[in-house]
Tab-separated table of C-alpha atoms and ligand atoms in Angstrom:
chain	number	residue	atom	x	y	z
A	1	UNK	CA	-49.857	132.462	115.363
A	2	UNK	CA	-52.968	132.910	113.234
A	3	UNK	CA	-51.550	136.080	111.776
A	4	UNK	CA	-48.423	134.190	110.817
A	5	UNK	CA	-50.422	131.438	109.153
A	6	UNK	CA	-52.641	133.940	107.325
A	7	UNK	CA	-49.648	135.873	106.124
A	8	UNK	CA	-47.927	132.727	104.877
A	9	UNK	CA	-51.107	131.649	103.118
A	10	UNK	CA	-51.534	135.053	101.542
A	11	UNK	CA	-47.926	135.074	100.405
A	12	UNK	CA	-48.111	131.584	98.938
A	13	UNK	CA	-51.285	132.429	97.054
A	14	UNK	CA	-49.407	135.361	95.608
A	15	UNK	CA	-52.177	137.686	96.805
A	16	UNK	CA	-49.734	140.336	97.910
A	17	UNK	CA	-47.746	139.946	94.728
A	18	UNK	CA	-50.429	141.082	92.335
A	19	UNK	CA	-50.097	144.346	90.530
A	20	UNK	CA	-47.266	146.281	89.046
A	21	UNK	CA	-44.316	147.532	91.022
A	22	UNK	CA	-41.560	149.572	89.432
A	23	UNK	CA	-38.821	147.825	91.418
A	24	UNK	CA	-36.029	149.412	89.451
A	25	UNK	CA	-36.921	152.665	91.137
A	26	UNK	CA	-36.118	150.990	94.440
A	27	UNK	CA	-32.470	150.531	93.475
A	28	UNK	CA	-30.312	152.663	95.731
A	29	UNK	CA	-33.395	154.478	97.009
A	30	UNK	CA	-32.356	156.874	99.753
A	31	UNK	CA	-34.006	155.833	102.982
A	32	UNK	CA	-34.353	158.455	105.669
A	33	UNK	CA	-31.875	157.783	108.478
A	34	UNK	CA	-30.599	154.694	106.637
A	35	UNK	CA	-27.017	153.703	107.500
A	36	UNK	CA	-26.385	153.549	103.757
A	37	UNK	CA	-26.638	156.981	102.263
A	38	UNK	CA	-26.996	157.259	98.531
A	39	UNK	CA	-26.495	160.333	96.410
A	40	UNK	CA	-25.159	161.140	92.979
A	41	UNK	CA	-21.721	161.143	94.586
A	42	UNK	CA	-22.044	157.629	96.004
A	43	UNK	CA	-19.583	155.135	94.565
A	44	UNK	CA	-20.905	152.639	92.056
A	45	UNK	CA	-20.494	149.312	93.809
A	46	UNK	CA	-19.382	146.684	91.322
A	47	UNK	CA	-17.207	144.667	93.690
A	48	UNK	CA	-19.223	142.154	95.717
A	49	UNK	CA	-21.723	140.661	93.261
A	50	UNK	CA	-24.644	142.189	95.110
A	51	UNK	CA	-28.029	142.606	93.490
A	52	UNK	CA	-28.210	146.268	92.399
A	53	UNK	CA	-32.030	146.250	92.426
A	54	UNK	CA	-32.278	145.756	96.180
A	55	UNK	CA	-34.543	143.298	98.009
A	56	UNK	CA	-37.778	142.353	96.247
A	57	UNK	CA	-40.731	144.696	96.888
A	58	UNK	CA	-42.519	141.894	98.724
A	59	UNK	CA	-39.502	141.424	100.986
A	60	UNK	CA	-39.373	145.161	101.732
A	61	UNK	CA	-43.037	145.192	102.664
A	62	UNK	CA	-42.673	142.073	104.801
A	63	UNK	CA	-39.726	143.528	106.703
A	64	UNK	CA	-41.437	146.870	107.243
A	65	UNK	CA	-44.629	145.198	108.453
A	66	UNK	CA	-42.813	142.939	110.870
A	67	UNK	CA	-40.446	145.396	112.479
A	68	UNK	CA	-42.428	145.289	115.718
A	69	UNK	CA	-41.967	141.529	115.961
A	70	UNK	CA	-38.239	141.865	116.482
A	71	UNK	CA	-38.688	141.471	120.226
A	72	UNK	CA	-39.529	137.778	119.714
A	73	UNK	CA	-37.381	134.795	118.769
A	74	UNK	CA	-38.269	133.455	115.362
A	75	UNK	CA	-38.373	129.687	115.986
A	76	UNK	CA	-41.687	129.073	114.251
A	77	UNK	CA	-40.890	131.362	111.355
A	78	UNK	CA	-37.582	129.559	110.846
A	79	UNK	CA	-39.508	126.307	110.580
A	80	UNK	CA	-41.801	127.911	107.996
A	81	UNK	CA	-38.807	129.042	105.954
A	82	UNK	CA	-37.217	125.601	106.243
A	83	UNK	CA	-40.396	123.967	104.939
A	84	UNK	CA	-40.592	126.350	101.994
A	85	UNK	CA	-36.934	125.713	101.165
A	86	UNK	CA	-37.420	121.960	101.446
A	87	UNK	CA	-40.310	122.205	98.979
A	88	UNK	CA	-38.355	124.411	96.601
A	89	UNK	CA	-35.429	121.968	96.631
A	90	UNK	CA	-37.520	118.790	96.489
A	91	UNK	CA	-36.167	117.530	99.780
A	92	UNK	CA	-37.480	117.167	103.331
A	93	UNK	CA	-37.317	119.708	106.145
A	94	UNK	CA	-34.662	117.530	107.782
A	95	UNK	CA	-32.410	118.181	104.785
A	96	UNK	CA	-32.172	121.947	105.417
A	97	UNK	CA	-30.054	123.990	107.820
A	98	UNK	CA	-30.359	127.783	107.915
A	99	UNK	CA	-27.396	130.098	108.273
A	100	UNK	CA	-26.733	133.812	108.555
A	101	UNK	CA	-25.778	133.960	104.897
A	102	UNK	CA	-24.103	131.008	103.241
A	103	UNK	CA	-20.920	132.208	104.959
A	104	UNK	CA	-22.176	130.578	108.152
A	105	UNK	CA	-22.670	127.322	106.256
A	106	UNK	CA	-19.203	127.586	104.668
A	107	UNK	CA	-17.695	128.158	108.132
A	108	UNK	CA	-19.607	125.227	109.589
A	109	UNK	CA	-18.600	122.851	106.818
A	110	UNK	CA	-14.967	123.857	107.292
A	111	UNK	CA	-15.231	123.215	111.039
A	112	UNK	CA	-16.981	119.907	110.404
A	113	UNK	CA	-14.245	118.885	107.969
A	114	UNK	CA	-11.589	119.867	110.505
A	115	UNK	CA	-13.015	117.425	113.056
A	116	UNK	CA	-11.280	114.656	111.141
A	117	UNK	CA	-8.150	116.693	110.175
A	118	UNK	CA	-6.459	115.926	106.850
A	119	UNK	CA	-6.753	118.036	103.690
A	120	UNK	CA	-9.393	119.576	101.483
A	121	UNK	CA	-9.309	120.420	97.787
A	122	UNK	CA	-10.491	123.458	95.911
A	123	UNK	CA	-9.813	125.136	92.600
A	124	UNK	CA	-7.285	127.854	92.045
A	125	UNK	CA	-9.040	130.276	91.275
A	126	UNK	CA	-12.327	130.094	93.193
A	127	UNK	CA	-14.222	131.693	96.091
A	128	UNK	CA	-11.892	131.104	99.016
A	129	UNK	CA	-12.405	133.679	101.785
A	130	UNK	CA	-14.098	131.051	103.910
A	131	UNK	CA	-10.948	128.880	103.856
A	132	UNK	CA	-8.824	131.425	105.755
A	133	UNK	CA	-9.251	129.679	109.149
A	134	UNK	CA	-8.334	126.274	107.685
A	135	UNK	CA	-4.715	126.261	108.842
A	136	UNK	CA	-5.697	127.232	112.390
A	137	UNK	CA	-8.218	124.389	112.292
A	138	UNK	CA	-5.454	121.961	111.328
A	139	UNK	CA	-6.550	121.435	107.735
A	140	UNK	CA	-4.215	121.390	104.756
A	141	UNK	CA	-5.470	123.167	101.648
A	142	UNK	CA	-4.763	121.646	98.236
A	143	UNK	CA	-5.458	123.759	95.160
A	144	UNK	CA	-6.024	122.462	91.643
A	145	UNK	CA	-5.625	124.874	88.684
A	146	UNK	CA	-8.643	125.653	86.533
A	147	UNK	CA	-8.648	124.523	82.909
A	148	UNK	CA	-7.360	127.123	80.377
A	149	UNK	CA	-10.991	128.135	79.736
A	150	UNK	CA	-11.352	128.880	83.477
A	151	UNK	CA	-13.539	125.903	84.397
A	152	UNK	CA	-13.152	123.475	87.279
A	153	UNK	CA	-10.808	120.694	86.197
A	154	UNK	CA	-12.896	117.873	87.614
A	155	UNK	CA	-10.572	115.155	86.325
A	156	UNK	CA	-7.563	116.761	88.016
A	157	UNK	CA	-9.561	117.380	91.204
A	158	UNK	CA	-10.552	113.728	91.333
A	159	UNK	CA	-6.931	112.715	90.800
A	160	UNK	CA	-5.823	115.055	93.615
A	161	UNK	CA	-7.862	113.143	96.220
A	162	UNK	CA	-5.641	111.138	98.549
A	163	UNK	CA	-6.231	109.112	101.697
A	164	UNK	CA	-6.155	112.310	103.801
A	165	UNK	CA	-8.735	114.198	101.733
A	166	UNK	CA	-11.838	115.036	103.745
A	167	UNK	CA	-13.637	117.520	101.516
A	168	UNK	CA	-13.690	118.918	97.971
A	169	UNK	CA	-15.244	122.317	97.260
A	170	UNK	CA	-16.857	123.118	93.916
A	171	UNK	CA	-18.273	126.572	93.332
A	172	UNK	CA	-20.874	126.217	90.596
A	173	UNK	CA	-21.139	128.679	88.858
A	174	UNK	CA	-17.620	129.570	89.876
A	175	UNK	CA	-16.759	132.880	91.489
A	176	UNK	CA	-14.813	134.773	90.080
A	177	UNK	CA	-14.754	133.158	86.627
A	178	UNK	CA	-18.511	132.767	86.083
A	179	UNK	CA	-17.996	129.357	84.480
A	180	UNK	CA	-20.255	126.381	85.101
A	181	UNK	CA	-19.564	122.647	85.187
A	182	UNK	CA	-21.220	120.394	82.654
A	183	UNK	CA	-24.033	118.809	84.689
A	184	UNK	CA	-23.408	115.225	83.635
A	185	UNK	CA	-19.695	115.507	84.331
A	186	UNK	CA	-20.346	117.109	87.712
A	187	UNK	CA	-22.856	114.424	88.675
A	188	UNK	CA	-20.416	111.661	87.822
A	189	UNK	CA	-17.611	113.532	89.622
A	190	UNK	CA	-19.806	113.727	92.734
A	191	UNK	CA	-20.576	110.029	92.488
A	192	UNK	CA	-16.895	109.120	92.446
A	193	UNK	CA	-15.452	111.775	94.758
A	194	UNK	CA	-18.099	111.338	97.448
A	195	UNK	CA	-17.005	107.716	97.900
A	196	UNK	CA	-13.855	109.161	99.450
A	197	UNK	CA	-14.721	112.582	100.890
A	198	UNK	CA	-17.432	115.185	101.352
A	199	UNK	CA	-18.284	117.021	98.144
A	200	UNK	CA	-19.317	120.570	98.973
A	201	UNK	CA	-21.072	122.408	96.127
A	202	UNK	CA	-21.616	126.155	96.445
A	203	UNK	CA	-24.617	127.238	94.370
A	204	UNK	CA	-24.578	130.930	95.385
A	205	UNK	CA	-25.071	131.956	91.743
A	206	UNK	CA	-27.173	129.071	90.376
A	207	UNK	CA	-30.278	131.312	90.122
A	208	UNK	CA	-28.562	133.324	87.389
A	209	UNK	CA	-28.542	130.215	85.186
A	210	UNK	CA	-31.211	127.955	83.743
A	211	UNK	CA	-29.398	125.004	85.339
A	212	UNK	CA	-31.171	122.782	87.777
A	213	UNK	CA	-29.770	122.730	91.305
A	214	UNK	CA	-28.080	119.528	92.478
A	215	UNK	CA	-29.931	119.640	95.793
A	216	UNK	CA	-32.119	116.586	95.130
A	217	UNK	CA	-29.003	114.418	94.991
A	218	UNK	CA	-28.462	114.801	98.739
A	219	UNK	CA	-31.287	112.367	99.446
A	220	UNK	CA	-29.167	109.518	98.117
A	221	UNK	CA	-25.753	110.835	99.051
A	222	UNK	CA	-24.717	111.496	102.633
A	223	UNK	CA	-21.380	112.895	101.501
A	224	UNK	CA	-22.825	115.734	99.443
A	225	UNK	CA	-23.512	119.176	100.908
A	226	UNK	CA	-24.989	122.011	98.864
A	227	UNK	CA	-24.988	125.606	100.019
A	228	UNK	CA	-27.205	128.419	98.747
A	229	UNK	CA	-27.819	132.034	99.559
A	230	UNK	CA	-30.411	134.803	99.396
A	231	UNK	CA	-27.588	137.351	99.018
A	232	UNK	CA	-27.332	137.376	95.255
A	233	UNK	CA	-30.435	136.849	93.099
A	234	UNK	CA	-32.768	137.642	96.008
A	235	UNK	CA	-30.978	140.882	96.906
A	236	UNK	CA	-30.700	140.126	100.617
A	237	UNK	CA	-26.929	140.283	101.177
A	238	UNK	CA	-27.348	142.603	104.146
A	239	UNK	CA	-30.174	140.513	105.609
A	240	UNK	CA	-27.844	137.476	105.842
A	241	UNK	CA	-29.859	134.411	104.841
A	242	UNK	CA	-28.309	131.242	103.495
A	243	UNK	CA	-28.779	127.521	103.921
A	244	UNK	CA	-27.335	124.068	103.498
A	245	UNK	CA	-29.051	121.165	101.775
A	246	UNK	CA	-27.689	117.768	102.795
A	247	UNK	CA	-28.691	114.288	103.943
A	248	UNK	CA	-30.551	114.464	107.261
A	249	UNK	CA	-27.683	112.742	109.117
A	250	UNK	CA	-25.223	115.276	107.730
A	251	UNK	CA	-27.520	118.177	108.701
A	252	UNK	CA	-27.623	116.687	112.207
A	253	UNK	CA	-23.818	116.531	112.326
A	254	UNK	CA	-23.494	120.133	111.163
A	255	UNK	CA	-26.181	121.237	113.620
A	256	UNK	CA	-24.253	119.675	116.491
A	257	UNK	CA	-21.556	122.294	115.972
A	258	UNK	CA	-24.090	124.989	116.844
A	259	UNK	CA	-25.588	125.725	120.248
A	260	UNK	CA	-28.840	126.842	118.598
A	261	UNK	CA	-29.184	125.631	115.015
A	262	UNK	CA	-31.434	127.729	112.765
A	263	UNK	CA	-31.479	130.663	115.180
A	264	UNK	CA	-28.964	132.917	113.453
A	265	UNK	CA	-31.364	134.374	110.874
A	266	UNK	CA	-33.326	137.274	112.356
A	267	UNK	CA	-37.128	137.486	112.235
A	268	UNK	CA	-36.946	140.348	109.726
A	269	UNK	CA	-34.535	138.449	107.498
A	270	UNK	CA	-36.690	135.332	107.711
A	271	UNK	CA	-39.861	137.153	106.650
A	272	UNK	CA	-37.863	138.802	103.863
A	273	UNK	CA	-36.649	135.415	102.625
A	274	UNK	CA	-40.144	133.913	102.782
A	275	UNK	CA	-41.628	136.834	100.873
A	276	UNK	CA	-38.812	136.742	98.271
A	277	UNK	CA	-39.412	133.072	97.552
A	278	UNK	CA	-42.860	134.047	96.389
A	279	UNK	CA	-41.813	137.038	94.333
A	280	UNK	CA	-41.350	135.236	91.039
A	281	UNK	CA	-41.938	138.422	89.121
A	282	UNK	CA	-38.947	140.058	90.814
A	283	UNK	CA	-36.723	137.041	90.187
A	284	UNK	CA	-37.671	136.930	86.493
A	285	UNK	CA	-37.031	140.647	86.119
A	286	UNK	CA	-33.656	140.523	87.872
A	287	UNK	CA	-32.691	137.562	85.707
A	288	UNK	CA	-33.480	139.341	82.470
A	289	UNK	CA	-32.036	142.710	83.518
A	290	UNK	CA	-28.832	140.906	84.498
A	291	UNK	CA	-28.715	139.089	81.148
A	292	UNK	CA	-29.233	142.339	79.265
A	293	UNK	CA	-26.559	144.279	81.176
A	294	UNK	CA	-24.198	141.284	80.923
A	295	UNK	CA	-24.597	141.088	77.146
A	296	UNK	CA	-23.973	144.826	76.768
A	297	UNK	CA	-20.889	144.796	79.031
A	298	UNK	CA	-19.298	141.757	77.389
A	299	UNK	CA	-19.865	143.271	73.934
A	300	UNK	CA	-18.288	146.553	74.984
A	301	UNK	CA	-15.301	144.967	76.748
A	302	UNK	CA	-14.727	142.742	73.730
A	303	UNK	CA	-14.767	145.845	71.499
A	304	UNK	CA	-12.004	147.211	73.697
A	305	UNK	CA	-10.060	144.070	72.803
A	306	UNK	CA	-10.373	142.652	76.322
A	307	UNK	CA	-10.961	138.909	76.571
A	308	UNK	CA	-14.086	137.966	78.557
A	309	UNK	CA	-15.088	134.557	79.857
A	310	UNK	CA	-18.710	133.617	79.063
A	311	UNK	CA	-20.541	134.288	82.317
A	312	UNK	CA	-23.228	132.180	83.997
A	313	UNK	CA	-23.642	134.640	86.852
A	314	UNK	CA	-23.986	138.305	87.791
A	315	UNK	CA	-20.338	139.167	87.200
A	316	UNK	CA	-17.816	139.019	84.372
A	317	UNK	CA	-14.244	137.715	84.453
A	318	UNK	CA	-12.043	139.468	81.955
A	319	UNK	CA	-8.400	140.014	81.161
A	320	UNK	CA	-6.623	143.364	81.421
A	321	UNK	CA	-3.641	142.047	79.465
A	322	UNK	CA	-4.434	144.207	76.427
A	323	UNK	CA	-5.534	147.209	78.444
A	324	UNK	CA	-3.314	150.210	77.894
A	325	UNK	CA	-4.505	152.533	80.691
A	326	UNK	CA	-4.342	152.092	84.473
A	327	UNK	CA	-7.648	150.246	85.011
A	328	UNK	CA	-7.867	150.845	88.745
A	329	UNK	CA	-7.082	154.548	88.359
A	330	UNK	CA	-9.818	154.809	85.726
A	331	UNK	CA	-12.291	153.219	88.123
A	332	UNK	CA	-11.229	155.462	90.965
A	333	UNK	CA	-11.556	158.601	88.864
A	334	UNK	CA	-15.090	157.586	87.938
A	335	UNK	CA	-16.055	156.676	91.500
A	336	UNK	CA	-16.497	152.989	90.664
A	337	UNK	CA	-15.494	150.191	93.003
A	338	UNK	CA	-14.301	147.054	91.250
A	339	UNK	CA	-12.201	144.276	92.688
A	340	UNK	CA	-8.636	142.989	92.560
A	341	UNK	CA	-6.502	141.127	90.030
A	342	UNK	CA	-7.160	137.428	90.638
A	343	UNK	CA	-4.548	135.926	88.355
A	344	UNK	CA	-1.395	137.906	87.656
A	345	UNK	CA	-0.803	135.656	84.686
A	346	UNK	CA	-3.208	137.177	82.174
A	347	UNK	CA	-4.190	139.994	84.572
A	348	UNK	CA	-7.679	138.625	85.162
A	349	UNK	CA	-10.180	140.667	87.095
A	350	UNK	CA	-13.922	140.571	87.782
A	351	UNK	CA	-16.658	143.142	87.507
A	352	UNK	CA	-20.093	142.770	89.075
A	353	UNK	CA	-22.989	143.386	86.703
A	354	UNK	CA	-24.899	146.395	88.018
A	355	UNK	CA	-27.867	148.152	86.449
A	356	UNK	CA	-27.638	149.069	82.763
A	357	UNK	CA	-26.983	152.684	83.795
A	358	UNK	CA	-24.115	151.585	86.035
A	359	UNK	CA	-22.638	149.427	83.265
A	360	UNK	CA	-22.777	152.371	80.841
A	361	UNK	CA	-20.848	154.375	83.435
A	362	UNK	CA	-18.375	151.516	83.863
A	363	UNK	CA	-17.760	151.263	80.128
A	364	UNK	CA	-17.336	155.059	79.854
A	365	UNK	CA	-14.780	154.826	82.674
A	366	UNK	CA	-12.667	152.124	81.039
A	367	UNK	CA	-12.927	153.384	77.454
B	1	PLP	C1	-19.520	131.746	95.778
B	1	PLP	C2	-19.938	132.425	97.016
B	1	PLP	N1	-20.350	131.682	98.043
B	1	PLP	C3	-20.741	132.238	99.193
B	1	PLP	C4	-20.710	133.606	99.360
B	1	PLP	C5	-21.121	134.158	100.679
B	1	PLP	O1	-22.277	134.885	100.567
B	1	PLP	P1	-23.309	135.082	101.749
B	1	PLP	O2	-22.624	134.795	103.035
B	1	PLP	O3	-23.717	136.498	101.630
B	1	PLP	O4	-24.412	134.111	101.474
B	1	PLP	C6	-20.291	134.424	98.314
B	1	PLP	C7	-20.242	135.883	98.478
B	1	PLP	O5	-19.872	136.639	97.621
B	1	PLP	C8	-19.893	133.817	97.099
B	1	PLP	O6	-19.473	134.533	96.068
């Protein structure tokens, strides 16, 4: 108990964060007996918008130091993480629910929505893997096309709400397009739409922008749910830490769908998340490395006459319409994993922004 308190105090004072750490050297570091083996032959992973720099050095240390605590349940640590997240988001502890990645929150919100049947609305094209069980849950999915510049069409989404609509999902910044909603327009959309249904805002990529999160709005609005993750900026995709921010009553409702709310994040993942929250240096570095590699990649793709959408995230949406070679064959030959075509019309695809070295290799591959 005292150790936990001391550690938290130390972490929050930044005492363990002092000094220089060359975190770039951690990227893809081979770890003895690790399930992920890296070598020069390993594929370059530019498909899932992971952080190529790995977890923050403080998170690595925290996990390594706490390995022996994995025999215990992490109730108290979860409460510590909840309090830190409440502080970070300017809300109360009762406004936070932890999940094993934001996927658990997305699943829960879908199940919660399904309790009252009806339909839910989302953009075409947006992050939609989590909607796959919707039909089985008795929910009808309504999709609303993006605007020609690949943004959420908030006016059309508002107009699509009918008396059966139970939830509207907005991914902001949007995956896969990397576009962001104008804050004022989004706030007024939320005000209107939440009179009729739950507005569910996914801020998985908000840390890659200078935008302020919408989380504070949940205090006043019981029909707004925000979800966030440690998988992207914080480099903890494999650790599985995410959370919901919502009005306390809504958090209670979501929690009732779980036998043990806040228990799905392991002790090691919880200490990693706590340590990461205090590693501002790492976050700043990842932000600027991502910006730099993004700028380079967009410039190079544009030189190849490929249209790119301005990105507010760690990936780029671009069109293969003018591309003369077989893009996927080029990637395969260069051992690079990209993702699919999202929109046949315009042949739009997405590439995750890796390290500068990886982006040089990507550009060489597609040249
Ligand atoms: C927009 C968005 N939301 C949520 C997730 C789920 O991430 P996780 O479960 O790792 O938090 C992803 C994953 O790529 C995503 O792109």
